Coordinates of C-alpha atoms and ligand atoms in Angstrom, one line a residue:
M1 CA 0.0 0.0 0.0
D2 CA 1.3 3.5 -0.9
L3 CA 2.2 5.8 1.8
V4 CA 0.9 9.4 1.2
R5 CA 3.9 11.7 1.8
D6 CA 2.0 15.0 1.9
L7 CA -0.8 14.8 4.4
P8 CA -4.3 15.3 2.8
L9 CA -4.9 18.5 4.9
D10 CA -8.4 19.9 5.0
Q11 CA -9.8 17.0 3.0
L12 CA -12.5 14.4 3.5
L13 CA -11.4 11.0 2.4
L14 CA -14.1 8.6 1.2
G15 CA -13.6 5.0 2.3
D16 CA -12.8 2.6 5.1
C17 CA -10.9 4.4 7.9
V18 CA -8.5 1.6 8.7
T19 CA -7.5 1.1 5.1
L20 CA -7.0 4.9 4.6
M21 CA -5.2 5.6 7.8
R22 CA -2.7 2.9 6.9
M23 CA -1.7 5.1 4.0
L24 CA -0.8 8.1 6.2
P25 CA 2.6 8.7 7.7
P26 CA 3.2 8.0 11.4
A27 CA 3.3 10.6 14.1
S28 CA 1.7 13.2 11.9
V29 CA -1.5 14.5 13.7
H30 CA -1.9 16.4 16.9
C31 CA -5.3 15.2 17.9
V32 CA -7.9 12.5 17.0
F33 CA -11.6 12.9 17.6
A34 CA -13.4 9.6 17.0
D35 CA -17.1 9.0 17.1
P36 CA -17.1 5.3 16.1
P37 CA -20.1 3.0 15.5
Y38 CA -22.0 2.5 18.7
N39 CA -22.8 -1.2 18.1
L40 CA -26.4 -0.6 19.0
Q41 CA -27.9 -3.6 17.1
L42 CA -30.9 -5.5 18.4
R43 CA -31.4 -3.3 21.5
G44 CA -35.1 -3.4 22.4
E45 CA -35.0 -0.1 24.3
L46 CA -34.2 1.7 21.1
R47 CA -37.5 0.7 19.5
R48 CA -40.5 2.9 19.5
P49 CA -43.9 1.4 20.6
D50 CA -44.6 0.7 16.9
D51 CA -41.3 -1.3 16.8
S52 CA -39.6 1.2 14.5
L53 CA -36.0 2.1 15.6
V54 CA -35.4 5.5 17.1
D55 CA -33.3 7.8 15.1
G56 CA -32.6 5.3 12.3
V57 CA -30.0 3.4 14.4
D58 CA -30.3 0.3 12.1
E59 CA -27.8 1.9 9.8
D60 CA -25.5 -0.6 8.1
W61 CA -22.4 1.0 9.6
D62 CA -23.6 0.1 13.1
R63 CA -23.9 -3.6 12.6
F64 CA -21.4 -6.0 14.1
A65 CA -21.9 -9.7 14.4
D66 CA -21.0 -9.8 18.1
F67 CA -18.7 -8.2 20.8
P68 CA -15.5 -10.0 19.6
A69 CA -16.1 -8.6 16.0
Y70 CA -16.6 -5.1 17.5
D71 CA -13.5 -5.4 19.6
A72 CA -11.4 -6.6 16.7
F73 CA -12.6 -3.6 14.7
T74 CA -11.9 -1.3 17.6
R75 CA -8.3 -2.6 18.0
E76 CA -7.7 -2.0 14.3
W77 CA -8.8 1.6 14.1
L78 CA -7.4 2.6 17.5
G79 CA -4.1 1.0 16.5
E80 CA -3.9 3.2 13.4
C81 CA -4.9 6.3 15.4
R82 CA -2.1 5.6 17.8
R83 CA 0.4 5.2 15.0
L84 CA -0.7 8.5 13.4
L85 CA -0.7 10.5 16.7
R86 CA 2.4 12.5 17.6
K87 CA 4.0 11.6 20.9
D88 CA 2.3 14.5 22.7
G89 CA -1.0 14.1 20.8
T90 CA -4.3 13.3 22.4
L91 CA -7.2 11.1 21.4
W92 CA -10.9 11.8 22.1
V93 CA -13.4 9.0 21.7
I94 CA -17.1 9.5 22.3
G95 CA -19.5 6.7 22.9
A96 CA -22.4 5.4 25.1
Y97 CA -22.9 2.5 27.5
H98 CA -23.1 0.1 24.5
N99 CA -19.5 0.6 23.5
I100 CA -17.5 3.0 25.6
F101 CA -16.4 0.6 28.3
R102 CA -15.1 -1.9 25.7
I103 CA -13.3 0.9 23.9
G104 CA -11.9 2.3 27.2
A105 CA -10.4 -1.1 28.2
I106 CA -8.9 -1.6 24.7
L107 CA -7.2 1.8 24.5
Q108 CA -5.7 1.4 28.0
D109 CA -4.4 -2.1 27.0
M110 CA -2.7 -0.4 24.0
G111 CA -0.8 2.1 26.1
F112 CA -3.0 5.2 25.8
W113 CA -3.1 7.2 29.1
V114 CA -6.6 8.3 30.1
L115 CA -6.6 12.0 31.1
N116 CA -10.4 12.4 31.8
D117 CA -13.7 10.9 31.1
V118 CA -16.1 13.7 30.2
I119 CA -19.8 13.3 30.6
W120 CA -21.8 15.1 28.0
R121 CA -25.1 15.6 29.8
K122 CA -27.8 16.2 27.2
S123 CA -30.2 19.0 28.0
N124 CA -32.8 17.5 25.6
P125 CA -32.4 13.7 25.6
M126 CA -34.5 11.2 23.7
P127 CA -37.2 9.7 26.0
N128 CA -37.1 6.1 26.9
F129 CA -40.0 4.6 24.9
R130 CA -40.5 1.4 26.7
G131 CA -40.3 2.7 30.3
R132 CA -38.2 -0.2 31.4
R133 CA -35.1 1.7 32.3
F134 CA -33.8 5.2 32.9
T135 CA -33.8 7.7 30.1
N136 CA -30.3 7.6 28.8
A137 CA -29.3 11.3 29.0
H138 CA -25.6 11.4 28.5
E139 CA -22.7 10.1 26.5
T140 CA -19.1 9.7 27.6
L141 CA -16.0 11.1 26.0
I142 CA -12.7 9.5 26.9
W143 CA -9.8 11.9 26.6
A144 CA -6.4 10.1 26.5
A145 CA -2.8 11.0 25.9
R146 CA -0.9 8.8 23.4
Q147 CA 1.3 7.5 26.2
R148 CA 1.9 8.1 29.9
D149 CA 4.9 10.4 29.4
S150 CA 3.2 12.6 26.7
R151 CA 3.4 16.3 27.4
H152 CA -0.2 16.8 26.2
R153 CA -1.8 20.1 25.4
F154 CA -4.5 21.4 27.7
N155 CA -5.6 25.0 27.1
Y156 CA -6.5 25.5 30.7
Q157 CA -7.0 29.3 30.5
A158 CA -9.1 29.0 27.4
M159 CA -11.4 26.5 29.2
K160 CA -11.6 28.7 32.2
A161 CA -12.4 31.8 30.1
L162 CA -15.1 29.8 28.3
N163 CA -16.6 29.0 31.7
D164 CA -16.8 32.6 33.1
E165 CA -13.4 32.3 34.8
I166 CA -14.4 29.1 36.7
Q167 CA -12.3 25.9 36.1
M168 CA -14.0 23.9 33.4
R169 CA -15.4 20.6 34.9
S170 CA -15.6 17.2 33.3
D171 CA -19.5 17.3 33.1
W172 CA -20.7 19.3 30.1
F173 CA -24.3 20.3 29.8
L174 CA -25.1 20.8 26.1
P175 CA -28.1 20.2 23.9
L176 CA -28.4 17.6 21.2
C177 CA -27.9 18.8 17.6
T178 CA -31.2 20.3 16.7
G179 CA -32.7 23.3 14.8
P180 CA -31.0 24.7 11.7
E181 CA -27.7 23.0 12.5
R182 CA -29.2 19.6 12.0
L183 CA -28.8 18.4 8.4
R184 CA -32.0 17.0 6.8
N185 CA -32.8 15.3 3.5
Q186 CA -35.3 16.3 0.9
H187 CA -38.1 14.7 3.0
G188 CA -37.2 16.7 6.1
L189 CA -35.8 13.7 7.9
K190 CA -32.5 13.7 9.8
L191 CA -29.8 13.0 7.3
H192 CA -27.6 11.3 9.9
P193 CA -28.8 9.6 13.0
T194 CA -25.9 10.7 15.3
Q195 CA -24.8 14.2 14.1
K196 CA -22.9 15.7 17.0
P197 CA -23.5 19.3 18.1
E198 CA -20.8 21.8 17.0
A199 CA -20.7 23.2 20.5
L200 CA -19.3 19.8 21.7
L201 CA -16.5 19.9 19.1
H202 CA -15.8 23.6 19.8
R203 CA -15.0 22.7 23.4
V204 CA -13.0 19.6 22.5
L205 CA -10.8 21.4 19.9
L206 CA -10.4 24.6 22.0
A207 CA -9.3 22.5 25.0
S208 CA -6.8 20.3 23.3
T209 CA -5.4 21.9 20.1
A210 CA -3.8 25.1 18.9
P211 CA -4.5 27.0 15.7
G212 CA -2.6 25.4 12.8
E213 CA -2.6 21.9 14.4
I214 CA -4.0 18.9 12.7
V215 CA -7.1 17.0 13.8
L216 CA -8.0 13.6 12.4
D217 CA -11.6 12.3 12.5
P218 CA -11.8 8.7 11.3
F219 CA -15.6 8.5 11.5
A220 CA -16.4 12.0 10.1
G221 CA -20.1 11.5 9.4
T222 CA -21.6 14.9 8.5
G223 CA -18.2 16.6 9.1
T224 CA -18.9 18.3 12.4
T225 CA -15.2 18.0 13.5
A226 CA -14.1 19.4 10.1
V227 CA -16.5 22.4 10.3
V228 CA -15.4 23.4 13.8
A229 CA -11.7 22.8 12.9
K230 CA -12.0 25.1 9.9
R231 CA -13.8 27.8 11.9
L232 CA -11.1 27.7 14.6
H233 CA -8.2 27.6 12.2
R234 CA -7.2 24.0 12.8
H235 CA -6.4 21.6 9.9
F236 CA -8.6 18.6 9.6
I237 CA -8.5 15.2 7.9
G238 CA -11.8 13.5 7.9
I239 CA -12.6 9.9 6.8
E240 CA -16.1 8.6 6.1
R241 CA -17.2 5.6 4.1
H242 CA -20.8 6.7 3.3
P243 CA -20.7 8.8 0.1
A244 CA -24.0 10.7 1.0
Y245 CA -22.5 11.8 4.3
V246 CA -19.3 13.0 2.6
E247 CA -21.3 15.0 0.1
A248 CA -23.3 16.6 2.9
A249 CA -20.2 17.3 5.0
W250 CA -18.5 19.1 2.0
G251 CA -21.6 21.3 1.7
R252 CA -21.3 22.2 5.3
I253 CA -17.6 22.8 5.2
R254 CA -17.8 25.1 2.2
A255 CA -20.5 27.1 3.9
T256 CA -18.4 27.6 7.1
E257 CA -16.6 30.9 7.6
R258 CA -13.2 30.9 9.3
A259 CA -13.2 33.1 12.4
S260 CA -10.9 36.1 12.2
E261 CA -7.2 35.4 13.0
G262 CA -7.3 37.3 16.3
A263 CA -10.4 35.6 17.5
V264 CA -8.8 32.1 17.7
A265 CA -5.5 33.0 19.4
T266 CA -5.4 31.1 22.7
M267 CA -3.6 32.1 25.8
P268 CA -0.2 30.3 26.2
T269 CA -0.4 27.2 28.3
R270 CA 2.3 25.9 30.7
R271 CA 3.3 23.6 27.9
D272 CA 4.1 26.6 25.6
V273 CA 6.3 28.2 28.3
P274 CA 9.9 27.4 27.8
R275 CA 11.4 24.9 30.4
V276 CA 14.0 26.9 32.3
P277 CA 15.5 26.5 35.7
F278 CA 14.6 29.1 38.3
G279 CA 18.3 30.1 38.5
S280 CA 18.2 31.4 34.9
L281 CA 15.6 34.0 35.9
V282 CA 18.1 35.1 38.6
E283 CA 21.0 35.2 36.1
R284 CA 18.9 37.2 33.6
G285 CA 18.0 39.8 36.3
L286 CA 14.3 39.0 36.2
V287 CA 14.4 38.0 39.9
P288 CA 17.5 39.7 41.4
P289 CA 19.2 38.1 44.4
G290 CA 17.6 39.3 47.6
T291 CA 14.1 39.4 46.1
Q292 CA 11.3 38.3 48.4
L293 CA 8.9 35.6 47.3
F294 CA 5.5 35.1 48.8
D295 CA 2.7 32.5 48.7
R296 CA -0.6 33.7 47.2
Q297 CA -2.0 34.7 50.7
R298 CA 1.3 36.3 51.9
R299 CA 1.4 33.8 54.7
V300 CA 4.9 32.7 54.1
S301 CA 7.9 34.4 52.4
A302 CA 11.4 33.4 51.2
V303 CA 14.4 35.3 50.0
V304 CA 16.1 34.5 46.6
A305 CA 19.9 33.7 46.7
A306 CA 22.3 34.4 43.9
D307 CA 22.6 30.7 43.0
G308 CA 18.8 30.3 42.4
S309 CA 18.1 28.7 45.8
I310 CA 15.7 30.3 48.2
A311 CA 15.5 30.4 52.0
A312 CA 12.5 30.6 54.3
G313 CA 13.9 30.9 57.8
A314 CA 16.2 28.0 58.4
V315 CA 14.9 26.1 55.3
R316 CA 17.0 26.5 52.1
G317 CA 16.7 24.7 48.8
S318 CA 15.0 24.9 45.4
I319 CA 11.7 26.8 44.9
H320 CA 10.0 23.4 44.9
Q321 CA 11.7 22.0 48.0
V322 CA 11.2 25.1 50.1
G323 CA 7.6 25.4 48.9
A324 CA 6.9 21.8 50.0
A325 CA 8.7 22.3 53.4
V326 CA 6.8 25.5 54.4
Q327 CA 3.5 23.7 53.6
N328 CA 4.5 20.5 55.3
A329 CA 3.6 18.8 51.9
P330 CA 5.3 15.9 50.1
S331 CA 5.9 18.0 47.0
C332 CA 5.1 21.4 45.6
N333 CA 5.2 23.1 42.2
G334 CA 7.3 26.2 43.2
W335 CA 6.5 27.9 39.9
T336 CA 2.9 28.4 40.9
F337 CA 3.3 28.5 44.7
W338 CA 5.7 31.4 44.8
H339 CA 4.9 34.9 43.8
I340 CA 6.8 38.1 43.2
E341 CA 5.5 41.6 44.0
Q342 CA 5.0 43.7 40.9
D343 CA 3.4 47.2 41.2
G344 CA 1.7 46.2 44.4
T345 CA 0.3 42.9 43.2
L346 CA 1.5 39.4 43.6
V347 CA 2.3 37.6 40.3
P348 CA 3.3 33.9 40.2
I349 CA 6.9 33.5 39.2
D350 CA 5.7 31.1 36.5
R351 CA 4.7 34.2 34.5
L352 CA 8.3 35.4 34.2
R353 CA 9.4 32.3 32.3
G354 CA 8.4 33.6 28.9
E355 CA 9.7 37.1 29.5
P356 CA 12.8 38.7 27.9
A357 CA 15.8 39.5 30.2
A358 CA 15.5 42.7 32.4
Ligands
LIG1 C1 -21.3 7.9 15.0 S1 -21.2 8.4 13.3 C2 -20.2 9.9 13.4 C3 -21.0 11.1 13.3 C4 -20.2 12.4 13.2 N1 -19.5 12.6 14.5 C5 -21.1 13.6 13.0 O1 -21.1 14.6 13.8 O2 -21.8 13.6 12.0 C6 -20.1 7.2 12.7 C7 -19.8 7.4 11.2 O3 -18.8 6.4 10.9 C8 -18.9 5.9 9.6 N2 -18.2 4.7 9.5 C9 -18.5 3.5 10.1 N3 -17.5 2.6 9.9 C10 -16.6 3.2 9.2 C11 -15.3 2.8 8.6 N4 -14.9 1.6 8.8 N5 -14.6 3.7 8.0 C12 -15.1 5.0 7.8 N6 -16.3 5.4 8.2 C13 -17.0 4.6 8.9 C14 -20.5 5.8 9.5 O4 -20.9 5.9 8.1 C15 -20.9 7.0 10.3 O5 -21.2 8.1 9.5

């Protein structure tokens, strides 16, 4: 099989995702968002009282003979995603109780490192027609790093800003895709049974990618990932094996405007900050010897020495060691614990890492 040398950026590829992913070069994408078949077949609770299936879930793409067949397919596509991800890349998989636990176990067995499971709580879920179990009102997203020692991207500040300056939690309350966003065929029926809301992808891509990075969606469906990627200035590669979905997705992508350049710039994350020892801030005059450092509440202070160590009373050592000692804690991130006074306000020394010399 030929290996594609230039990545098919901002393209939708028509065909089987495993076959097509095998043609792409390794370690080439920053993020994968996968919304795989749910393996919903023959589930009675998904039938309406007249025995029709809700939401057209009897699509061909959702049929697997049994759990082993589904697991074998899962191993194939997850294995290819893992090969294509860069070392610091992350994978998102969305699913429901039918499949997400199987997928979670398989991806852990492969060496992916789970960072979060996010609950997408639906504000307008489908009712349970038979009344024999709870209304299923959520889906689960697994967010995983390629491997345990990945330095994955998390745009913490962007997530906080999106949530009115409160840390973003792992339970997301968002509506299903409805209204004008929902694609419909000429009879007014839903074009795709599981079109995801753009708001969900907005949060996913804003949290875990930067402008210019590459997002792969191996089960592109109606192109929701591609649409949001384009809007947010990320590159996409989508794969979908149903021609009608690819056609609909292209229409959507073409109709999508990119946001203005300035609107998608995200605040730098800790990962973007150069890794420097504290001593280099002292050498560069950003924190001169003799400077006093404080914790956020000014309960403790320490004095900076010329060699980059700090002293709080009789305790001397690195910013991390002294930070841990004064709190009686096993460890401490001195970069965020210690603050310097600038114009009457306390600023974490972390902020000085990206600054030019004094
Ligand atoms: C759950 S849907 C994804 C929906 C999509 N996230 C959206 O917002 O429209 C799964 C999609 O995967 C496609 N699919 C299933 N098996 C596939 C395969 N082996 N290769 C490529 N696409 C596949 C199906 O046609 C279906 O559109």
